[in-house]
Amino acid sequence: MYKVLTGVLDPDSVEDELEMATVRHRPEALELLEAQSKFTKKELQILYRGFKNECPSGVVNEETFKEIYSQFFPQGDSTTYAHFLFNAFDTDHNGAVSFEDFIKGLSILLRGTVQEKLNWAFNLYDINKDGYITKEEMLDIMKAIYDMMGKCTYPVLKEDAPRQHVETFFQKMDKNKDGVVTIDEFIESCQKDENIMRSMQLFENVI
Amino acid sequence: MAAGVAAWLPFARAAAIGWMPVANCPMPLAPADKNKRQDELIILNVSGRRFQTWRTTLERYPDTLLGSTEKEFFFNEDTKEYFFDRDPEVFRCVLNFYRTGKLHYPRYECISAYDDELAFYGILPEIIGDCCYEEYKDRKRENAERLMDDNDSENNQESMPSLSFRQTMWRAFENPHTSTLALVFYYVTGFFIAVSVITNVVETVPCGTVPGSKELPCGERYSVAFFCLDTACVMIFTVEYLLRLFAAPSRYRFIRSVMSIIDVVAIMPYYIGLVMTNNEDVSGAFVTLRVFRVFRIFKFSRHSQGLRILGYTLKSCASELGFLLFSLTMAIIIFATVMFYAEKGSSASKFTSIPASFWYTIVTMTTLGYGDMVPKTIAGKIFGSICSLSGVLVIALPVPVIVSNFSRIYHQNQRADKRRAQKKARLARIRVAKTGSSNAYLHSKRNGLLNEALELMGTPEEEHTGKITSLIESQHHHLLHCLEKTTNHEFIDEQMFEQNCMESSMQNYPSTRSPSLSSHPGLTTTCCSRRSKKTTHLPNSNLPATRLRSMQELSTIHIQGSEQPSLTTSRSSLNLKADDGLRPNCKTSQITTAIISIPTPPVLTPEGESRPPTSSPGPNTNIPSVASNVVKVSAL
């Protein structure tokens, strides 16, 4: 739903090399968003204010997203993981995260059921969205996570630490040992693990 | 439909009564007025300043923030007003846009701040009214150029890891500061240019007489020496030119550039001289060619930015210079003609022809006045004085334009340098901020663990250590902590990391593991740790007095060898009473000034997050039997 505002009052300003067609995106009405998500009006207002502050045009593109995300992880390189996160939020794959996408994702992550959250995590790991998590996909994700640690860690980060972590993960999750993890295997294994279940409730009070 | 006239729609519809008698078919039904709201006043609270306007005013432009439902996101239920945390000054312009339909750009406002505000309110800058549009565009272009300059210079200085040899060479030529070799090359060529120019000059100085002939210039007396010098210089110049030609990204463009033409002109005379024989006729031309050797002095413009600026100024003032030349020529011809005819009468006049008078006119107009040609008749003198007066005026006119151009370009260059320095400072500040935030996290981690340790001990008079962190900070630290737990590695600061790397060869894996401590092998340091650089606010200073005393006893402690039952300042040791475990180690007593670094056990938190299965929670008052641990205490 992108509307390009045309200069109604000043028709000569259409061609100008310095100006690109700026995309403005206005989100759905507050009431509609409230109905679609599990947030209250006040929470939506708070979220929108923060969103609009960083991205006055109404959409986040990948560059801005990476920049914002990297501010929270000063020691490492969070660009790869931010890329995966961006793809997870950008559900319609149009290269930009609008406020609706943002709220949809947050609504699942903060107010969704454990099932929905696990679904979201599965979607994050499944890079090509084919319904299976392969070892390569998991390795990419794991490397991205370890990249965020930077190099000043204790103990010293070894080269194969991500790979070993992926092996552990697959041992736990891949029930039929076919080398891929399906959504059912994933949800089943997670539901069996108490730690994971407990940590899913961790971020409820984010707002 | 232009939004402003929406208010007149009722009039147009009312006037449609005029069609009714004429119409043949029945009219369509009027649209139902479903939400007929009375027009209401909206209060817009922008950073405390309240603006009020009609709702319909704002709805004139439904594609903007204020005109659409987007403003509901900013509606404050309690005060029934819309609150915007933005600049009230610029909001004035924005609101005036809704009222009058014209967007104005205030001159005192910074262009990027204004752009940001427009972006926030969803207004495209194209609709700025004609009255302010020029100003806006100019400022915007200036800003964009400045940004582009910044980016260019930044790109030039970025280290691109995968450069081919050719590209590295080109970069070395263009920016001598990129590597030492380039700098050496730069200075060597500069030196040889100077040598060559001085040689050319000294060659012509008369050097004393050879008995039996007239005074010789030095060039002919020491001709071999000068020839060798010249050859050496030309060798260097040739090599440099060929290297530049090889390294240039676009050889064709390089050949056409001014600097390369100067290079070629500087070395050509030598080669032509080599080729030509010592023929009488040709040597005349050869002598002329030697004049071109003076062009070597222009090679200095690669070394001097001022020269480059001068050259660039002259190029950019070409039209003014052309005008100057043209007007001077006109004046010269006019006055020369007049003087010639005026002096025609007098005898033995030097003004033999009009071209001969040109010399007089030029010398007079530029106020040189050599005096080799002077008018003798009265008419000549009168016209001569008019000539000199007008000369001053004609020359003085275009000069300020050239000067102002030069000053503008020069200042632009200065500004570029200043911006580069500012950018470096800014990046340094960002880096400091980043390390600051990561250090804040590590610091608060230590504080957090000290806190938990104190809680474990259950001493009644415990105080909470550390400074009060804001909610955002503590949430951020929680996030980083979660990342640590995910990867099972911890953040540490750079110095610790380097130390770990150094001592990883001397690590001792403890045979027994304390159940309450980390499951990672401890760090061992030798006596020679030397860490006095870091000075962070000691968490100890907030400890309760009893602990402080014990800490002071620690001030004679040291770092141990691995065989000793070590002292740790980990949590468990804080469980000890003051006299117990803190006995100074007699073997290696050294005071090191360093920060307290608790080898943070990565796993244990009382909240019961996931931890490796070997450890168990709970207050543990055993002395840990970790064989090796780092104890570095600051001398309080």
mmCIF file of N, CA, C and O in Angstrom, chain B residues 6 32 105 225 234 247 377 489 520 532 541 559 611:
data_model
loop_
_atom_site.group_PDB
_atom_site.id
_atom_site.type_symbol
_atom_site.label_atom_id
_atom_site.label_comp_id
_atom_site.label_asym_id
_atom_site.label_seq_id
_atom_site.Cartn_x
_atom_site.Cartn_y
_atom_site.Cartn_z
ATOM 1 N N ALA B 6 -11.892 22.640 -1.629
ATOM 2 C CA ALA B 6 -12.919 21.714 -1.133
ATOM 3 C C ALA B 6 -13.961 22.462 -0.318
ATOM 4 O O ALA B 6 -15.126 22.075 -0.270
ATOM 5 N N ALA B 32 -25.272 9.744 1.038
ATOM 6 C CA ALA B 32 -25.730 9.933 2.421
ATOM 7 C C ALA B 32 -24.595 10.509 3.245
ATOM 8 O O ALA B 32 -23.447 10.145 3.099
ATOM 9 N N TYR B 105 9.843 27.965 3.278
ATOM 10 C CA TYR B 105 11.081 27.485 3.881
ATOM 11 C C TYR B 105 11.725 28.649 4.621
ATOM 12 O O TYR B 105 12.142 29.617 4.000
ATOM 13 N N ALA B 225 79.443 17.458 -15.936
ATOM 14 C CA ALA B 225 78.716 17.315 -14.669
ATOM 15 C C ALA B 225 77.247 17.652 -14.858
ATOM 16 O O ALA B 225 76.361 16.927 -14.394
ATOM 17 N N VAL B 234 66.303 13.242 -15.725
ATOM 18 C CA VAL B 234 65.364 12.790 -16.769
ATOM 19 C C VAL B 234 65.059 11.309 -16.616
ATOM 20 O O VAL B 234 63.931 10.865 -16.862
ATOM 21 N N ALA B 247 50.036 2.439 -14.088
ATOM 22 C CA ALA B 247 49.095 2.272 -12.979
ATOM 23 C C ALA B 247 47.772 2.974 -13.205
ATOM 24 O O ALA B 247 46.811 2.708 -12.496
ATOM 25 N N THR B 377 54.704 65.893 -27.812
ATOM 26 C CA THR B 377 53.747 66.945 -28.128
ATOM 27 C C THR B 377 52.751 67.073 -27.001
ATOM 28 O O THR B 377 52.583 66.171 -26.172
ATOM 29 N N HIS B 489 29.553 -18.367 25.382
ATOM 30 C CA HIS B 489 30.808 -17.630 25.510
ATOM 31 C C HIS B 489 30.474 -16.305 26.157
ATOM 32 O O HIS B 489 29.331 -15.886 26.163
ATOM 33 N N HIS B 520 34.854 -23.520 33.274
ATOM 34 C CA HIS B 520 35.904 -23.265 32.300
ATOM 35 C C HIS B 520 37.232 -23.266 32.992
ATOM 36 O O HIS B 520 37.331 -22.901 34.140
ATOM 37 N N SER B 532 48.473 -1.684 33.760
ATOM 38 C CA SER B 532 48.117 -0.470 34.468
ATOM 39 C C SER B 532 47.350 0.476 33.602
ATOM 40 O O SER B 532 47.098 1.602 33.965
ATOM 41 N N SER B 541 34.616 0.165 45.727
ATOM 42 C CA SER B 541 34.460 1.327 46.594
ATOM 43 C C SER B 541 33.070 1.449 47.151
ATOM 44 O O SER B 541 32.825 2.241 48.025
ATOM 45 N N ILE B 559 49.573 -12.432 42.066
ATOM 46 C CA ILE B 559 49.278 -13.380 41.053
ATOM 47 C C ILE B 559 50.077 -14.606 41.326
ATOM 48 O O ILE B 559 51.168 -14.548 41.798
ATOM 49 N N ARG B 611 22.021 -23.891 32.657
ATOM 50 C CA ARG B 611 23.457 -23.974 32.923
ATOM 51 C C ARG B 611 23.907 -25.378 32.632
ATOM 52 O O ARG B 611 23.121 -26.297 32.574
#
